[in-house]
Short mmCIF file of C-alpha atoms and ligand atoms in Angstrom, two decimals:
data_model
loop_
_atom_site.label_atom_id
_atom_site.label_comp_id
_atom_site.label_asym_id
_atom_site.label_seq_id
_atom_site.Cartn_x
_atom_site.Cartn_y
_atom_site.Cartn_z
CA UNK Y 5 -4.77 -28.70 -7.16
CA UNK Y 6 -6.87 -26.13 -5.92
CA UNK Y 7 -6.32 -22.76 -7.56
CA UNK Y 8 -6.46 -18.96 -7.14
CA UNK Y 9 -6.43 -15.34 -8.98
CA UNK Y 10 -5.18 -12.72 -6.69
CA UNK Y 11 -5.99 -9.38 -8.03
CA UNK Y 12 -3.59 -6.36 -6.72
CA UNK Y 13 0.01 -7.24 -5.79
CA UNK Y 14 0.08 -5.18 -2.35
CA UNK Y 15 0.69 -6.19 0.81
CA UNK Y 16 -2.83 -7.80 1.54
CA UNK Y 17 -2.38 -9.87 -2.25
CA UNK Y 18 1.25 -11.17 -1.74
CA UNK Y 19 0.46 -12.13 2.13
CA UNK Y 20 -2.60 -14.19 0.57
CA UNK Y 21 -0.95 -15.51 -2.49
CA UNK Y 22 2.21 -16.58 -0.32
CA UNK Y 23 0.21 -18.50 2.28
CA UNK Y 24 -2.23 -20.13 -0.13
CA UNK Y 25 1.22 -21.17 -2.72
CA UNK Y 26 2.67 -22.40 1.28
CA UNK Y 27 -0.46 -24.75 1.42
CA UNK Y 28 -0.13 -25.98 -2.07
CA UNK Y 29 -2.86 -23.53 -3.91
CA UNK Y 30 -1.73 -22.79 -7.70
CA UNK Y 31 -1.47 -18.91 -7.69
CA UNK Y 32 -1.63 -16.10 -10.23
CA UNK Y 33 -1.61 -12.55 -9.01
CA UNK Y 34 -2.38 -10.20 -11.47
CA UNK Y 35 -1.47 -5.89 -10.72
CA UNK Y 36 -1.67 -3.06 -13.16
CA UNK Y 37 0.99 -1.07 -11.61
CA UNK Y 38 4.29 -1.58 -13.03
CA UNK Y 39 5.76 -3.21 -10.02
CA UNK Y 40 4.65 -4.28 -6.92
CA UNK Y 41 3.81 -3.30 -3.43
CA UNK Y 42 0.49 -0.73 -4.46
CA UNK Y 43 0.76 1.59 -1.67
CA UNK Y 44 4.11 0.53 -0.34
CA UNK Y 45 5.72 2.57 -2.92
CA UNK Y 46 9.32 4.01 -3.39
CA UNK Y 47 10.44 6.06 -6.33
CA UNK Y 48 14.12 6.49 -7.58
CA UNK Y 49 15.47 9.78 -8.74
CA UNK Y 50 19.16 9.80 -9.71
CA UNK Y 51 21.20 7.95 -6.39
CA UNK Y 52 18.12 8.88 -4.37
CA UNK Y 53 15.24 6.50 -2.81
CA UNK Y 54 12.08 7.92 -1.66
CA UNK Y 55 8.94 6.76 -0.25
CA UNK Y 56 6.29 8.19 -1.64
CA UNK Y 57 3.03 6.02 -0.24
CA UNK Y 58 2.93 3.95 3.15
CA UNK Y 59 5.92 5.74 5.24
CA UNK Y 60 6.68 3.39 7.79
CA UNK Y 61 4.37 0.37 9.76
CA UNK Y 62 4.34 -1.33 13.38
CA UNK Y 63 3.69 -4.85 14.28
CA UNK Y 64 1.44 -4.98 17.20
CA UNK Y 65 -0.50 -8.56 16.39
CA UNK Y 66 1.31 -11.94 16.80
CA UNK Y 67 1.06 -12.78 13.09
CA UNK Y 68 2.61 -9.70 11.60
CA UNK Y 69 5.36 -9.62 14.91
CA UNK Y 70 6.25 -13.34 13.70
CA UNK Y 71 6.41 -12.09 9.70
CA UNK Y 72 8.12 -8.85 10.51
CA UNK Y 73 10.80 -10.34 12.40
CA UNK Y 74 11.17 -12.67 9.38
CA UNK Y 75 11.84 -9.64 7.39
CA UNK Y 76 14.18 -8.28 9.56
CA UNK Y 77 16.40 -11.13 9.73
CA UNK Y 78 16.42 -11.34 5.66
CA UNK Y 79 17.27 -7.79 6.41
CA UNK Y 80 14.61 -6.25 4.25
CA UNK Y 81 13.28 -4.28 7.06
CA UNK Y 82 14.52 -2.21 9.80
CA UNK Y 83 13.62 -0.26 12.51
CA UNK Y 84 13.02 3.84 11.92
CA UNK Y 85 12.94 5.28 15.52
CA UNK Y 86 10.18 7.57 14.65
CA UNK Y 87 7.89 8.07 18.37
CA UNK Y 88 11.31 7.71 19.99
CA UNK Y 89 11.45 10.34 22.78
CA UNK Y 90 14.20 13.01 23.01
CA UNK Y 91 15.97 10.90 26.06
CA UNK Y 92 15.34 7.94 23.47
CA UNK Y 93 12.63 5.80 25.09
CA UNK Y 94 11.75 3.11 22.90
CA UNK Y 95 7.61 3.54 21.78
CA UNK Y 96 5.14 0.55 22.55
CA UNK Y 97 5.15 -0.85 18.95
CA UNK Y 98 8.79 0.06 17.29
CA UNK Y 99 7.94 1.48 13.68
CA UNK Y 100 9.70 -0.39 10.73
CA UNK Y 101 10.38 0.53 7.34
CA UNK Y 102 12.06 -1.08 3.78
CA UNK Y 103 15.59 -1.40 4.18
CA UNK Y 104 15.68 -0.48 0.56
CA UNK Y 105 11.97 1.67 0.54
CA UNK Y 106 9.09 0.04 0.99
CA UNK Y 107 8.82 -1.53 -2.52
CA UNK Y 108 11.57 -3.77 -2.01
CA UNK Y 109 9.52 -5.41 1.02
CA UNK Y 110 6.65 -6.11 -1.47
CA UNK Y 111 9.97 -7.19 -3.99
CA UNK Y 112 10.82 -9.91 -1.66
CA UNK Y 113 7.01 -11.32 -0.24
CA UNK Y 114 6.71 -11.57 -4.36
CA UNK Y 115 9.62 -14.05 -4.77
CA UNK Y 116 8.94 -17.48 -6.14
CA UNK Y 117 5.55 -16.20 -6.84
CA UNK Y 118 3.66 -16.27 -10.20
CA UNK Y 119 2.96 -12.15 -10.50
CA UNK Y 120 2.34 -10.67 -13.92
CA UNK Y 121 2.53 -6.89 -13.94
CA UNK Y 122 0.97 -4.10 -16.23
CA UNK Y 123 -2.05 -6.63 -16.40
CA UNK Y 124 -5.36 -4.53 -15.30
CA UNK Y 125 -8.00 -6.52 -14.74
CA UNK Y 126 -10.95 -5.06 -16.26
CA UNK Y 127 -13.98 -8.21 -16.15
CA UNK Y 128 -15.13 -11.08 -13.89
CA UNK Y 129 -17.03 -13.21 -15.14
CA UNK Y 130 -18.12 -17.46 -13.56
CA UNK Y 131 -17.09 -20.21 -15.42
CA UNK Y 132 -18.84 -23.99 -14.94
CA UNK Y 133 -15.21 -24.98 -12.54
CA UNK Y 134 -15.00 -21.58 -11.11
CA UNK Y 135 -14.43 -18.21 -12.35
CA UNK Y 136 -12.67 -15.91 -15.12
CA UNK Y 137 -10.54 -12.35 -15.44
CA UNK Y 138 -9.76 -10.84 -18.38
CA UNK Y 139 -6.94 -8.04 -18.45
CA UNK Y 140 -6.78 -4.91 -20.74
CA UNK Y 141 -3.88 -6.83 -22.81
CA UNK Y 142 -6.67 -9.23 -23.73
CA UNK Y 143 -4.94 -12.27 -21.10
CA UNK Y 144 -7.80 -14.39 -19.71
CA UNK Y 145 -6.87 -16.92 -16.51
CA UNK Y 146 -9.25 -19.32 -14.87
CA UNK Y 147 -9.33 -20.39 -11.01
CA UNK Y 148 -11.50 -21.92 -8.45
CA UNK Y 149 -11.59 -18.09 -6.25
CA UNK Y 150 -10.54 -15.30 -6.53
CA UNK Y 151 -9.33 -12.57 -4.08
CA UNK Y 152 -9.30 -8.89 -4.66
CA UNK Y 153 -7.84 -6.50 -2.81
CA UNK Y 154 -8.39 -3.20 -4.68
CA UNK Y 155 -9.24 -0.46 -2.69
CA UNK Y 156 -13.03 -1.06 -1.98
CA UNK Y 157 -14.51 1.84 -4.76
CA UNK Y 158 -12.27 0.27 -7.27
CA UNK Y 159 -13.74 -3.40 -6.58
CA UNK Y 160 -17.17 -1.61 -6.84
CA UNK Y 161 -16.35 -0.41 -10.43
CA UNK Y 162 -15.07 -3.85 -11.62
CA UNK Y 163 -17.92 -5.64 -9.95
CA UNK Y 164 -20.35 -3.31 -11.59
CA UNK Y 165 -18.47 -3.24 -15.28
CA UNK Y 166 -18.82 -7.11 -14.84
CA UNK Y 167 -22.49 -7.09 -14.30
CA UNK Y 168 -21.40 -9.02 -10.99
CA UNK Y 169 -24.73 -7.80 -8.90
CA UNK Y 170 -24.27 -8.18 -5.22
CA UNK Y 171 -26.48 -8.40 -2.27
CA UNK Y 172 -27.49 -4.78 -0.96
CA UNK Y 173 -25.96 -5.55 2.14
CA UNK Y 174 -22.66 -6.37 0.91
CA UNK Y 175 -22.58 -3.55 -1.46
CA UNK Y 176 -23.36 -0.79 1.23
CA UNK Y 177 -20.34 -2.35 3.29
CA UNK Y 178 -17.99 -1.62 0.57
CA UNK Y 179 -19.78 1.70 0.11
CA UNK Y 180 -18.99 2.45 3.78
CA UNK Y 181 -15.39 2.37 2.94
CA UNK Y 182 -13.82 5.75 2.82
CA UNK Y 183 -9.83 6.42 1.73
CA UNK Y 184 -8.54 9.84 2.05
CA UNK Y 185 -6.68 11.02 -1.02
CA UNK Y 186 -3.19 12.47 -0.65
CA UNK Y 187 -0.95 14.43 -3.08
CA UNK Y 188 2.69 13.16 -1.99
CA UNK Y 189 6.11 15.24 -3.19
CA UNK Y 190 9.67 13.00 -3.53
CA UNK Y 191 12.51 15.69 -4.05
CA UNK Y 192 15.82 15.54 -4.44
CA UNK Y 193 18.12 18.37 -2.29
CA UNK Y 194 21.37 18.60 -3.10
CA UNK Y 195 22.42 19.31 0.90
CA UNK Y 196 21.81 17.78 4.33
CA UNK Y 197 18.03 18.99 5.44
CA UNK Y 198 17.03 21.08 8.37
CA UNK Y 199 14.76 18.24 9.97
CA UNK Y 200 15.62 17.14 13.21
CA UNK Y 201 16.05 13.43 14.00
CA UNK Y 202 14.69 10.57 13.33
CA UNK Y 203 14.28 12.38 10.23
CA UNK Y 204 10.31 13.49 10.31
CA UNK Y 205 8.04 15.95 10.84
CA UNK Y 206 4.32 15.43 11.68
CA UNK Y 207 1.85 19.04 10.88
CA UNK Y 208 -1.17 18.89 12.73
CA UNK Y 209 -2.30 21.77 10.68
CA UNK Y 210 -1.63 23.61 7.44
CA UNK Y 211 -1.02 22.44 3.56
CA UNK Y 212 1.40 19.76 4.90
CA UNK Y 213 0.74 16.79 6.96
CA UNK Y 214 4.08 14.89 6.40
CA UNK Y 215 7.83 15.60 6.00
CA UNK Y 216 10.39 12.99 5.81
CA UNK Y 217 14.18 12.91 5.18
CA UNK Y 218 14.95 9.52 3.14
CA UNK Y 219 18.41 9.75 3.98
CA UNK Y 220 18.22 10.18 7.81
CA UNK Y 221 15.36 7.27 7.50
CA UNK Y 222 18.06 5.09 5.97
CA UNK Y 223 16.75 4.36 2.37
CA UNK Y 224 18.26 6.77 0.69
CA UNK Y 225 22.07 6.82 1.83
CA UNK Y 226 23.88 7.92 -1.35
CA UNK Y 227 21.64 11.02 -1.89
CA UNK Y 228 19.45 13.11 -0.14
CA UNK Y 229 15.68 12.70 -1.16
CA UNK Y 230 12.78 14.05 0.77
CA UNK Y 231 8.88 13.06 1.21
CA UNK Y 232 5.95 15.25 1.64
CA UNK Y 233 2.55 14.59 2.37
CA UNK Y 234 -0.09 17.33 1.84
CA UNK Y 235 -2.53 17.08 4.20
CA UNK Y 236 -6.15 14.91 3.24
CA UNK Y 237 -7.97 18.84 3.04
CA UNK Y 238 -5.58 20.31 0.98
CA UNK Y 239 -5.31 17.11 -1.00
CA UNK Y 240 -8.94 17.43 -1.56
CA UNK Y 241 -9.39 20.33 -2.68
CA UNK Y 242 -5.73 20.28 -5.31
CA UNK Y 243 -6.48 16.64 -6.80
CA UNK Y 244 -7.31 18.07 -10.09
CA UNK Y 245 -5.13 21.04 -9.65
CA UNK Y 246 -2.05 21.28 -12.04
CA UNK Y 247 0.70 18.48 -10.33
CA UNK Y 248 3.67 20.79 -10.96
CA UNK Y 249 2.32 23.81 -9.33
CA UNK Y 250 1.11 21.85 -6.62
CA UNK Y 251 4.67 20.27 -5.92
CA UNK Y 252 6.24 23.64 -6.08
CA UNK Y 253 3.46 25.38 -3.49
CA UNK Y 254 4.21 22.26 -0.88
CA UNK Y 255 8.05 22.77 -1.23
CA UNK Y 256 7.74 26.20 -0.46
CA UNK Y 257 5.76 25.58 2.71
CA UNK Y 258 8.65 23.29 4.11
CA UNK Y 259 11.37 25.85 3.18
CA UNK Y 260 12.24 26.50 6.88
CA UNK Y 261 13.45 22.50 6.94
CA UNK Y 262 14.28 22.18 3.50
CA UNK Y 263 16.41 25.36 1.49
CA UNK Y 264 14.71 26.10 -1.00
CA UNK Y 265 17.48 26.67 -3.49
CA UNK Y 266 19.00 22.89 -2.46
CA UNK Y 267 15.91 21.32 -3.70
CA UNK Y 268 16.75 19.70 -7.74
CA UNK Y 269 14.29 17.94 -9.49
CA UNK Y 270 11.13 16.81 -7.85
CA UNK Y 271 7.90 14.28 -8.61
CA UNK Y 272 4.29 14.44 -7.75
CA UNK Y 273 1.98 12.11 -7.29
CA UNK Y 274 -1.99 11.91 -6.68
CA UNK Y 275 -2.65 9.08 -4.06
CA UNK Y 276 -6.56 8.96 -4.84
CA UNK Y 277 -7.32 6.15 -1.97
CA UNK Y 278 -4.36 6.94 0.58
CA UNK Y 279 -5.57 5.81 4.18
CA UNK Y 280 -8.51 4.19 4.84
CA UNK Y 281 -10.23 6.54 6.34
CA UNK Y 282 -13.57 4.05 7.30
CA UNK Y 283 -13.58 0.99 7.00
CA UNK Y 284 -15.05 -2.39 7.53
CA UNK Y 285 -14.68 -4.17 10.57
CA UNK Y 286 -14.11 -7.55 9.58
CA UNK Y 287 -10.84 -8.37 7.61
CA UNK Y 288 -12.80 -9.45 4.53
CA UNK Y 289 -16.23 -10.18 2.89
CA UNK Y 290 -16.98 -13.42 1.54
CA UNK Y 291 -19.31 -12.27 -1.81
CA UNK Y 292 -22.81 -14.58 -2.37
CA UNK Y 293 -21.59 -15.16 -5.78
CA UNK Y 294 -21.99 -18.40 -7.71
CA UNK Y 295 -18.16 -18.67 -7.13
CA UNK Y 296 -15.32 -17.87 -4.20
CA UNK Y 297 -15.11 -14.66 -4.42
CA UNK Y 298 -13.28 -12.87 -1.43
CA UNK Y 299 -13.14 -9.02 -1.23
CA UNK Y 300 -10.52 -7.79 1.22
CA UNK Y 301 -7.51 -5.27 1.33
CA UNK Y 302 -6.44 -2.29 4.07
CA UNK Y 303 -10.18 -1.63 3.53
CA UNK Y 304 -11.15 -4.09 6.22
CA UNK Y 305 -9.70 -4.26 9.61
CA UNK Y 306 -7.03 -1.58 10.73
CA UNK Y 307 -6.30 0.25 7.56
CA UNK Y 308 -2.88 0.70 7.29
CA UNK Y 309 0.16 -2.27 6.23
CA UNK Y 310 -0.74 -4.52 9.39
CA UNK Y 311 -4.34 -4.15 8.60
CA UNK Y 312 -3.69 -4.95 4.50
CA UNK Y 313 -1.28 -7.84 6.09
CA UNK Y 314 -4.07 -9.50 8.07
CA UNK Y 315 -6.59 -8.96 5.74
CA UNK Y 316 -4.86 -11.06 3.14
CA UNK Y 317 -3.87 -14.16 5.75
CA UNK Y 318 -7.21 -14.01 6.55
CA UNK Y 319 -8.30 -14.75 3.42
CA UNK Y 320 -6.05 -17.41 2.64
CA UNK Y 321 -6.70 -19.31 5.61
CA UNK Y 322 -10.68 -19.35 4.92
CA UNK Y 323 -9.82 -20.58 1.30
CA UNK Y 324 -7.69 -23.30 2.96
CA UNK Y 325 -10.23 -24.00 5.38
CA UNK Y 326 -13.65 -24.07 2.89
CA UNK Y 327 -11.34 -26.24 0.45
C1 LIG G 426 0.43 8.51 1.04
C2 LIG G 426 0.21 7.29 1.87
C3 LIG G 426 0.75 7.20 3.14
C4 LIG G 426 0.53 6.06 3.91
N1 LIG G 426 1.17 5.96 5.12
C5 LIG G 426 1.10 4.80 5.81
C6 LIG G 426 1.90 4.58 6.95
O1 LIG G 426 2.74 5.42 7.31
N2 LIG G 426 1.76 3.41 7.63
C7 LIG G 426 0.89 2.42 7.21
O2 LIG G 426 0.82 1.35 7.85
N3 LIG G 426 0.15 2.59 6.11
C8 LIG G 426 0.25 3.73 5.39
N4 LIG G 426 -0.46 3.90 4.22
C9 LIG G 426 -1.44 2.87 3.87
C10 LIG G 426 -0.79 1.61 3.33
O3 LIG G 426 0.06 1.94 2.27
C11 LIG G 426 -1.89 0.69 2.89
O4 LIG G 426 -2.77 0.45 3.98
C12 LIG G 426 -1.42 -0.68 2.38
O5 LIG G 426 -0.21 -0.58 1.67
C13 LIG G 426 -2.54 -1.25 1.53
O6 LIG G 426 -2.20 -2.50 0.99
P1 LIG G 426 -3.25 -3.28 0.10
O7 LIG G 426 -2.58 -4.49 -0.39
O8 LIG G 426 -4.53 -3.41 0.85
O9 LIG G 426 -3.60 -2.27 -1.10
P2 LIG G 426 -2.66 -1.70 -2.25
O10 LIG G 426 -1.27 -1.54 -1.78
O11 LIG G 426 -3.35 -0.50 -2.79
O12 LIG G 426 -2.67 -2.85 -3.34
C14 LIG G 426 -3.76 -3.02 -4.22
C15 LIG G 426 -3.20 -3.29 -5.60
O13 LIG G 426 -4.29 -3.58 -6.47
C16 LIG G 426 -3.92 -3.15 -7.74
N5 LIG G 426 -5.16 -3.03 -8.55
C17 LIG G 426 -6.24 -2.25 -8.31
N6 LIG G 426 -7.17 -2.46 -9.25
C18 LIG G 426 -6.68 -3.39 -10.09
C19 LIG G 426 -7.17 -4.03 -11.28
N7 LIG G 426 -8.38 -3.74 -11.78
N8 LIG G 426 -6.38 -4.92 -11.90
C20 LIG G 426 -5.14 -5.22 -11.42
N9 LIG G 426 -4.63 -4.65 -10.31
C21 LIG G 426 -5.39 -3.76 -9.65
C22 LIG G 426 -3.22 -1.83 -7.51
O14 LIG G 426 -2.37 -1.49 -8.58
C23 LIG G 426 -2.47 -2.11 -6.21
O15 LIG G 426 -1.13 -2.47 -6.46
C24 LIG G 426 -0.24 5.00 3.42
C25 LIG G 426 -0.76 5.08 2.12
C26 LIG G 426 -0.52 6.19 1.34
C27 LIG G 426 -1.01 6.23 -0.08
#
């Protein structure tokens, strides 16, 4: 049985893992985040749900349309009307989002599958049948190929600590890859917000970029949360900056949607890759190493949680087609 080490349990690693398990492949994917779904994250604080990485995501090629719809009858995800006009036009591509938060869509593309968490892989290395990772709790596993789907200066660090040299070409393509960083906010408020529906607010200028209402977006229905992006410039220039004090400066600037005095405890976070900001065209790069070696994630193709979809089908199906 052909096998597999999928490193990074977000959307583009469970979409390859799941089609290459589908076609009979033996599967381990391997994450160092305590759960799953990387950038499709959702925090709990007290009764409340809040997204606090990938917001929402539309369908627009036949693939995801097909596994989307999938999701939607499981009733895992549903449809925010976000790009809805005022007279309530429908948009081109509806916008979805996690039933639950976004997590629980990575929670349910992970079922049945063989995912160890809190397992950072940290070497590489070729074996005589294939290839090797080791973790930082000292856990080796074996395959035929790997897949990883890091964000692309990540992959460049492992490669590197693994004295994995690629070909200058295929190093400058993952060099081209640029993320934007992005400090996000998740508060709790202990009243009904001032932002009108759907439940967001898009800044084309200013500290903020983002501001969401998790209980008008449906995840959150036994408490009010809300999400706020900082925009990629201000992110920039406060990723070092103290978190708290950072948290407390982007509240303040949304205090005409969200009272100040309503808003309890609150959680930052420092999104170093956030959006893709360049990236490569193709949906992955197939590494001139002695063994499979795929390198893929939102990174390649459209950069957002279609793009990280596609990128890790893709994948699969060349494994299952180079067999
Ligand atoms: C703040 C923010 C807002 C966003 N908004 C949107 C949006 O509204 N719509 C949209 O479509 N997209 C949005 N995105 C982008 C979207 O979240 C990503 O494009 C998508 O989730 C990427 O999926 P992925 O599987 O490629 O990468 P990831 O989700 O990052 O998964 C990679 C995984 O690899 C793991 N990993 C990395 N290195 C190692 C290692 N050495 N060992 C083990 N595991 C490792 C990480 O822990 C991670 O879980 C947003 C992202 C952020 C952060």
């Amino acid at each position: 049985m052909a096998s597999c080490i999928v490193i990074g349990a977000g959307m583009a690693g469970l979409t390859a893992a799941r089609e290459l398990t589908q076609n009979g492949w033996e599967v381990v994917v391997l994450d160092k985040g305590r759960g799953v779904g990387g950038r499709m994250a959702t925090r709990r604080i007290e009764n409340a749900r809040a997204d606090h990485g990938a917001q929402y995501f539309s369908a627009r090629t036949p693939d995801f349309k097909q596994r989307v719809a999938q999701l939607k009858e499981a009733g895992v995800v549903s449809e925010w009307h976000v790009g809805h006009t005022s007279d309530g036009d429908l948009p081109p591509n509806p916008r979805f989002v996690g039933t639950d938060g976004m997590s629980a869509v990575a929670k349910y593309l992970a079922r049945d599958l063989a995912v160890k968490t809190a397992q950072r892989v940290v070497s590489v290395a070729q074996t005589t049948l294939g290839c090797s990772v080791t973790t930082d709790t000292g856990h080796i596993y074996e395959a035929d190929a790997l897949v990883v789907t890091a964000p692309a200066p990540q992959i460049i660090t492992l490669l590197a600590d693994s004295a994995i040299e690629l070909p200058a070409t295929e190093l400058a393509a993952l060099r081209s890859i640029v993320y934007l960083p992005c400090i996000a906010v998740v508060a709790l408020t202990g009243q009904a917000t001032n932002i009108p529906k759907p439940g967001n607010i898009k800044f084309e200028q200013g500290a903020v970029a983002w501001l969401a209402d998790n209980q008008q977006k449906g995840i959150s229905p036994l408490q009010t949360s809300v999400t706020i992006h900082a925009s990629a410039a201000f992110s920039s220039q406060n990723l070092e900056t103290d978190l708290d004090g950072v948290g407390q400066y982007l509240i303040d600037q949304v205090a005409e949607w969200v009272a100040p005095a309503s808003v309890g405890q609150f959680q930052v976070h420092r999104w170093r890759y956030s959006l893709a900001e360049r990236r490569h065209p193709q949906p992955f790069i197939t590494a001139s190493t002695p063994f499979k070696l795929l390198l893929g994630g939102d990174g390649f193709g459209a950069g957002n949680v279609e793009g990280a979809f596609q990128s890790g089908l893709q994948m699969a199906q060349y494994l299952i087609n180079t067999q």
